Short mmCIF file of C-alpha atoms in Angstrom, two decimals:
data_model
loop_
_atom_site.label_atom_id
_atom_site.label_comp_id
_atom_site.label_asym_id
_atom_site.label_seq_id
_atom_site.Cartn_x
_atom_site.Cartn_y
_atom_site.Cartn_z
CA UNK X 1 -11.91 -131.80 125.03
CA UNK X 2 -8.47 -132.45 125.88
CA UNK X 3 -5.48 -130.65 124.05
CA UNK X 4 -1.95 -130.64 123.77
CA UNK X 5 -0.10 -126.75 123.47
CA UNK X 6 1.81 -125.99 120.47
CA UNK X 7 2.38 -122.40 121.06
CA UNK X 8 1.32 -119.80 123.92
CA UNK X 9 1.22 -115.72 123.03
CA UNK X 10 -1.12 -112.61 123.67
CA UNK X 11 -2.87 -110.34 121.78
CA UNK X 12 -3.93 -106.67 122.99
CA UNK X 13 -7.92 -106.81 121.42
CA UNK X 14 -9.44 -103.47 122.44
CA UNK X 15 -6.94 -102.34 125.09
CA UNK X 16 -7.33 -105.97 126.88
CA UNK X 17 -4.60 -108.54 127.10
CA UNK X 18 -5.75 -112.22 126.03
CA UNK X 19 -3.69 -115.26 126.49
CA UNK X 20 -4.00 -117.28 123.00
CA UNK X 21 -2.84 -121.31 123.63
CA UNK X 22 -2.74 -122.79 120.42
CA UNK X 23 -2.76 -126.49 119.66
CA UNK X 24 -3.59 -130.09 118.60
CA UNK X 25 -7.12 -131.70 120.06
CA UNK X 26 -7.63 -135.21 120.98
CA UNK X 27 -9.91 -135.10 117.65
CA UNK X 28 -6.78 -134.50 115.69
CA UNK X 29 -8.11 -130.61 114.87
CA UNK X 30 -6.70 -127.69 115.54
CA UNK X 31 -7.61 -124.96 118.25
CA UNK X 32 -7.16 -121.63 119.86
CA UNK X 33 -7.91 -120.97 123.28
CA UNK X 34 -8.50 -117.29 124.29
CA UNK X 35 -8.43 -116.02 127.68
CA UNK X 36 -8.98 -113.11 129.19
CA UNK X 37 -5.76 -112.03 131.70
CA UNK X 38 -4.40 -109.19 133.36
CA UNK X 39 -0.96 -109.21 133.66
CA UNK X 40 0.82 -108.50 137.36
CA UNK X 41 3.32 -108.56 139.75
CA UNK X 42 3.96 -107.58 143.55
CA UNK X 43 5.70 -104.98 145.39
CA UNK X 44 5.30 -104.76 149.84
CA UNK X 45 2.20 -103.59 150.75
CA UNK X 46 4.29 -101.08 153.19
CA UNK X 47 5.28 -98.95 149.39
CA UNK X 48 1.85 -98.65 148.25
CA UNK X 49 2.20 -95.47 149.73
CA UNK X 50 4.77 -94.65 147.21
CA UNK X 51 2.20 -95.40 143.96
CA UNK X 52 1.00 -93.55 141.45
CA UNK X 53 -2.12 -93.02 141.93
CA UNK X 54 -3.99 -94.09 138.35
CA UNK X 55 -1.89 -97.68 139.29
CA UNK X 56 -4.41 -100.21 140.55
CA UNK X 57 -3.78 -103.03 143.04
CA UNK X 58 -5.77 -105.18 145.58
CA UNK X 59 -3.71 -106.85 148.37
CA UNK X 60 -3.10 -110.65 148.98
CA UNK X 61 -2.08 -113.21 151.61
CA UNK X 62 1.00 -113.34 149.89
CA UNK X 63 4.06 -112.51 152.03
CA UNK X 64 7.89 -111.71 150.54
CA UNK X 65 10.57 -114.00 152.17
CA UNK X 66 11.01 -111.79 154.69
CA UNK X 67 7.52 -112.39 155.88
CA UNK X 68 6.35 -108.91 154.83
CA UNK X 69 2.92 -108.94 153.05
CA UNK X 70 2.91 -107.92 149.50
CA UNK X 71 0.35 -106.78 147.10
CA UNK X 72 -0.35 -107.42 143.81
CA UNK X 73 0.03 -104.60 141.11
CA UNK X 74 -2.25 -104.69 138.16
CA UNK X 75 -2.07 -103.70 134.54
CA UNK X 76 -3.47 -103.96 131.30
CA UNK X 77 -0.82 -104.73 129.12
CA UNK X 78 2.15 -107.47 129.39
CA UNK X 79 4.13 -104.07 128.34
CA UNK X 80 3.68 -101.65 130.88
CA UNK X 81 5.01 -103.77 133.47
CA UNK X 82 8.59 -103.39 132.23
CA UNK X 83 7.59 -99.68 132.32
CA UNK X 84 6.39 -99.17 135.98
CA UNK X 85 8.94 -101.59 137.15
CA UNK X 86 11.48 -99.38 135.93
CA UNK X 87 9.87 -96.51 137.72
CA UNK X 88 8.98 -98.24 140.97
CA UNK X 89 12.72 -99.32 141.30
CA UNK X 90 14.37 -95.87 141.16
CA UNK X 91 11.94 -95.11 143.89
CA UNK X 92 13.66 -97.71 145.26
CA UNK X 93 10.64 -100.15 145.54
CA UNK X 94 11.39 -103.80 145.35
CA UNK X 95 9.48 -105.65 142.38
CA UNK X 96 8.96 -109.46 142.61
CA UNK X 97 8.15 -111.78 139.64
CA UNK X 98 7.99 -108.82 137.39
CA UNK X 99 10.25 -110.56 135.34
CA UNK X 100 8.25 -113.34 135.05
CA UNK X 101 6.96 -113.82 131.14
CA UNK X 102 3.17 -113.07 130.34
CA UNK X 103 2.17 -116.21 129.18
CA UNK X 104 4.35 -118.24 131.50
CA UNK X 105 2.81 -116.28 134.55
CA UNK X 106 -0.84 -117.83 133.16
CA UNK X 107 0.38 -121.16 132.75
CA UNK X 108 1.83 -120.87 136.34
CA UNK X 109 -1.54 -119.77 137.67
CA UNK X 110 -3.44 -122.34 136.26
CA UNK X 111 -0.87 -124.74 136.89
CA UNK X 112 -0.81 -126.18 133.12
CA UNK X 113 2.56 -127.91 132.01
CA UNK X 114 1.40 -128.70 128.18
CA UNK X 115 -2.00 -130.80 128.24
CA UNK X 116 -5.47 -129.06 129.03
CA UNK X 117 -8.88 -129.83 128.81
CA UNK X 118 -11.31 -127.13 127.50
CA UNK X 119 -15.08 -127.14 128.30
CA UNK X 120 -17.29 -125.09 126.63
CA UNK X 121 -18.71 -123.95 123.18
CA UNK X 122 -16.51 -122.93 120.49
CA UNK X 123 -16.57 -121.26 117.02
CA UNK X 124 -15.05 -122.35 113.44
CA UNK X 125 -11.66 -120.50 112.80
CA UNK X 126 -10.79 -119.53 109.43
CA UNK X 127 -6.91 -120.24 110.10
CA UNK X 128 -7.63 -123.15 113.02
CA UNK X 129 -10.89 -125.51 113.52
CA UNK X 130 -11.99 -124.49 116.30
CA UNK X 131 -11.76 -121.26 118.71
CA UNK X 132 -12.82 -121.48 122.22
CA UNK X 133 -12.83 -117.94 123.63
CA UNK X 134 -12.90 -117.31 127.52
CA UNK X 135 -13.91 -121.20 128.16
CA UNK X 136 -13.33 -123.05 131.33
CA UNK X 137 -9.50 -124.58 130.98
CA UNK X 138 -8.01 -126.77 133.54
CA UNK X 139 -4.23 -129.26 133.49
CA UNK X 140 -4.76 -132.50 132.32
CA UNK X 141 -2.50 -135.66 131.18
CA UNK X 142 -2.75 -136.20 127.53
CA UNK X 143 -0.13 -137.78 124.67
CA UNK X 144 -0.58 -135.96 120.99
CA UNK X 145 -0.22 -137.00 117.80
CA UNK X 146 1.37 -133.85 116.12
CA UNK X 147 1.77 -133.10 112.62
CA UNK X 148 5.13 -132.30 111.73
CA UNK X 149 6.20 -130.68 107.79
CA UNK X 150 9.86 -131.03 106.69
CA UNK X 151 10.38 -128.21 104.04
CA UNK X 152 13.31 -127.88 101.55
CA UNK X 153 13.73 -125.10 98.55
CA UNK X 154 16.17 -125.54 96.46
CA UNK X 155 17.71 -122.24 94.32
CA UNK X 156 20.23 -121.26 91.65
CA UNK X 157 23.70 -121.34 93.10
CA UNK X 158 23.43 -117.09 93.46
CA UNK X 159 20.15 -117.42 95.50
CA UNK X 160 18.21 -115.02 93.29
CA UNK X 161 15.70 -117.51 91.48
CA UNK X 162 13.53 -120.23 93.06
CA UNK X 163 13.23 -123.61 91.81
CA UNK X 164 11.27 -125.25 94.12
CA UNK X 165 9.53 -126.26 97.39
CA UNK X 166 9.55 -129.75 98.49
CA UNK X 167 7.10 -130.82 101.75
CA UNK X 168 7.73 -134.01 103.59
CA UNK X 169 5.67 -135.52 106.58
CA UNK X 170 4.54 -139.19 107.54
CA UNK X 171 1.14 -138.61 105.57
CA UNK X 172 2.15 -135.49 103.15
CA UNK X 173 4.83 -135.58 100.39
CA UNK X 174 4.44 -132.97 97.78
CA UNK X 175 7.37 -131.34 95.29
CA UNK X 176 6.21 -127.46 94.08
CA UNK X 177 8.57 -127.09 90.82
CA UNK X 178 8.89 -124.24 88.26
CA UNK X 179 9.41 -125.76 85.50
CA UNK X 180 8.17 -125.41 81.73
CA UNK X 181 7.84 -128.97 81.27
CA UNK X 182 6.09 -132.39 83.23
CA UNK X 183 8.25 -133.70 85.76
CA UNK X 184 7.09 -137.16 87.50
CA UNK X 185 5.77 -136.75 90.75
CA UNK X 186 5.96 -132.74 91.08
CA UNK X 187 3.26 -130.44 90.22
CA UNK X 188 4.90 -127.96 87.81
CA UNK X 189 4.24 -124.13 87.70
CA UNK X 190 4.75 -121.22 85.94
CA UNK X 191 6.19 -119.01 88.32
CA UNK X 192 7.51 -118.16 91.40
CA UNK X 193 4.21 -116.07 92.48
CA UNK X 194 2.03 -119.46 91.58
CA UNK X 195 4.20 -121.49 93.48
CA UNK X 196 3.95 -119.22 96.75
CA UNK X 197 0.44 -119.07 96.70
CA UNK X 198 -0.14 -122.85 96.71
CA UNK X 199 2.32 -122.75 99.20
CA UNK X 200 0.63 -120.75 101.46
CA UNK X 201 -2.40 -122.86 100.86
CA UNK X 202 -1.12 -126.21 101.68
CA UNK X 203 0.27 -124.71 105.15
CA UNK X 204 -3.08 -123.74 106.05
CA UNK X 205 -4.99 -126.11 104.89
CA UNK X 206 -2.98 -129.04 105.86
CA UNK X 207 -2.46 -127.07 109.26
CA UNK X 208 0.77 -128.79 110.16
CA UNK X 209 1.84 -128.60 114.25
CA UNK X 210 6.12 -128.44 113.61
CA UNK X 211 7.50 -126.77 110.31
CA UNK X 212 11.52 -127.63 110.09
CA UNK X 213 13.98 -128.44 108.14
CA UNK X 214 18.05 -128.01 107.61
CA UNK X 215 18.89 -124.16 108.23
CA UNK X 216 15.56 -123.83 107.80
CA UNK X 217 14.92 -120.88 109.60
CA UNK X 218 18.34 -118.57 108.09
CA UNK X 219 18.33 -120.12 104.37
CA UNK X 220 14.53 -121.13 103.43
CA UNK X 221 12.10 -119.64 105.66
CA UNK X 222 14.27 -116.29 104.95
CA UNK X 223 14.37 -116.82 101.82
CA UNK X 224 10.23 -117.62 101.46
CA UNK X 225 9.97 -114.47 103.23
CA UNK X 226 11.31 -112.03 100.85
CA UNK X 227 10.38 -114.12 98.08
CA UNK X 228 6.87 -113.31 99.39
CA UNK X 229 7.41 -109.82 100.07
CA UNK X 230 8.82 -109.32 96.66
CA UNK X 231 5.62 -110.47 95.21
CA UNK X 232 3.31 -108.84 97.59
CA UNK X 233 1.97 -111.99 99.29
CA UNK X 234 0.66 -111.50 102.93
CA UNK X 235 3.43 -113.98 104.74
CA UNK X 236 0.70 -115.72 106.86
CA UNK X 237 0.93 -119.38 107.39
CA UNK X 238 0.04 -119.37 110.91
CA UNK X 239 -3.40 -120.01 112.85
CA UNK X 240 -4.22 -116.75 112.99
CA UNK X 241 -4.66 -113.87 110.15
CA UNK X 242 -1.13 -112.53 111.84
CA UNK X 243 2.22 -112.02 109.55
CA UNK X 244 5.25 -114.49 110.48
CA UNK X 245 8.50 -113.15 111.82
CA UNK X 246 11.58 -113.87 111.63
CA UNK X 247 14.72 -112.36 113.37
CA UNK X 248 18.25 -113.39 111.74
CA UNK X 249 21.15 -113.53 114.14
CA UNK X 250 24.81 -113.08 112.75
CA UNK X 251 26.43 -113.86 116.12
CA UNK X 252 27.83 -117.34 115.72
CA UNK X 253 26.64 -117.89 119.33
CA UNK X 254 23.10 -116.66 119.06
CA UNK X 255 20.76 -118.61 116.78
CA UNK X 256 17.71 -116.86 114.67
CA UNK X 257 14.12 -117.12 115.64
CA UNK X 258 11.34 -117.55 113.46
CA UNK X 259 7.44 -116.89 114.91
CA UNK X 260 4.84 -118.27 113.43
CA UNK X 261 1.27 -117.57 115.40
CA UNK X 262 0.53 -121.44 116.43
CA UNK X 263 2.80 -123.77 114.84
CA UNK X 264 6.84 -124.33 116.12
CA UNK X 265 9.59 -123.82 113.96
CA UNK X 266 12.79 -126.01 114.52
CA UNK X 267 15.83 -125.90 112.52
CA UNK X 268 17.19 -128.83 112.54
CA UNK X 269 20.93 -127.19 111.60
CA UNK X 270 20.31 -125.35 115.51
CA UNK X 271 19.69 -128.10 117.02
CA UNK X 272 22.24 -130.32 116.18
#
């Protein structure tokens, strides 16, 4: 089954690291890949004198370009390689493509740019339609359709009550209002807790690829956060049962990063 990647992370599941590749099939559902992968990097094989002993490593036909073989150091989390790096260097002992990101370095390995092809079985997700878990995964041309939401809320001028939530996509328009009385076209509620809740519900179950919008990530997705928090709503609208983050910047020259397990979040404001 061919697929396009939306979003590439890891998980630590019972002191493991997995890749998880998340993304749009050629069947128009949703998946998650998991893999299996040790994270690793290299050092000369002349310092593996120099190693702790509990650190593990097998050597390779790899040489540095000085044309001294290297081997390769492995770990079990994505995490301790910033750690031994760190100790390895003020033994003075030269690191190479420990700086290299976790998921990256798997993409890398398995040459994959952004289209796969998965064989194998896979289960029903609860937050994606299918999971393939430690399945054969291989690079492979393929052109998506993705599913892309365009969210607005609007708010009283102070930013302390919500008024509404409108979604917009090519096959998905939907207005969320409080309101006490029928307005054309929206689907009123009571309150903001209500509103959230079928919020949350249309994210997941219309599983959108893209979620964006116009300062999307530092006014509204903020906002929905602590709006959700407030009213002691798990803030999952991801593929997996994982909380979303977000990290506000107030340099003028950084911009803020929101993570939501599977999907991508653009602001459009950020972009422009």
């Amino acid at each position: 089954m061919k697929g396009f990647i939306i979003d590439a992370t890891y998980r630590i599941i019972d002191n493991q690291s997995f890749i998880f590749l998340f993304g749009r099939l050629e069947n128009n559902q949703s998946f998650l890949a998991m893999a299996k992968y040790e994270p690793y990097f290299y050092i000369k094989l002349i310092d593996i004198k120099k190693l702790p002993k509990s650190v593990r490593y097998e050597k390779t036909n790899y040489k540095n370009f000085k044309n001294e073989p290297v081997v390769r150091i492995i770990l079990d989390s994505p995490k301790e390689i910033t750690l031994l790096r760190s100790e390895l260097e003020e033994n003075s002992i030269e690191c190479y493509e420990a700086d290299i990101r976790f998921t990256q370095r798997f993409l890398i390995d398995k040459n994959i740019k952004s289209t796969i092809n998965i064989e194998g079985d896979f289960q029903l997700g609860e937050f994606t339609d299918r999971i393939y878990q430690d399945q054969e995964i291989s690079s492979i041309e393929f052109k998506p359709e993705l599913k892309t939401f365009s969210i607005d809320i609007e708010t009283d001028i102070e930013g302390k009550k919500l008024y509404s939530i409108a979604i917009y996509s090519k096959d998905y328009k939907k207005v969320l209002l409080i309101s006490k009385k029928p307005v054309k076209d929206a689907e009123i509620f009571s309150s903001e807790e209500d509103l959230l809740e079928k919020f949350k519900k249309i994210i997941l179950e219309e599983d959108p690829d893209i979620l964006t919008g116009w300062n999307f990530i530092d006014f509204d997705l903020n906002y929905l956060k602590n709006l959700f928090k407030k009213h002691k709503i798990p803030f999952i609208l991801g593929r997996i049962n994982h909380p979303c983050r977000i990290n506000i910047e107030k340099d003028f020259f950084r911009t803020s990063k929101a993570s939501i397990p599977g999907r991508i979040v653009l602001d459009a404001l950020s972009l422009l």
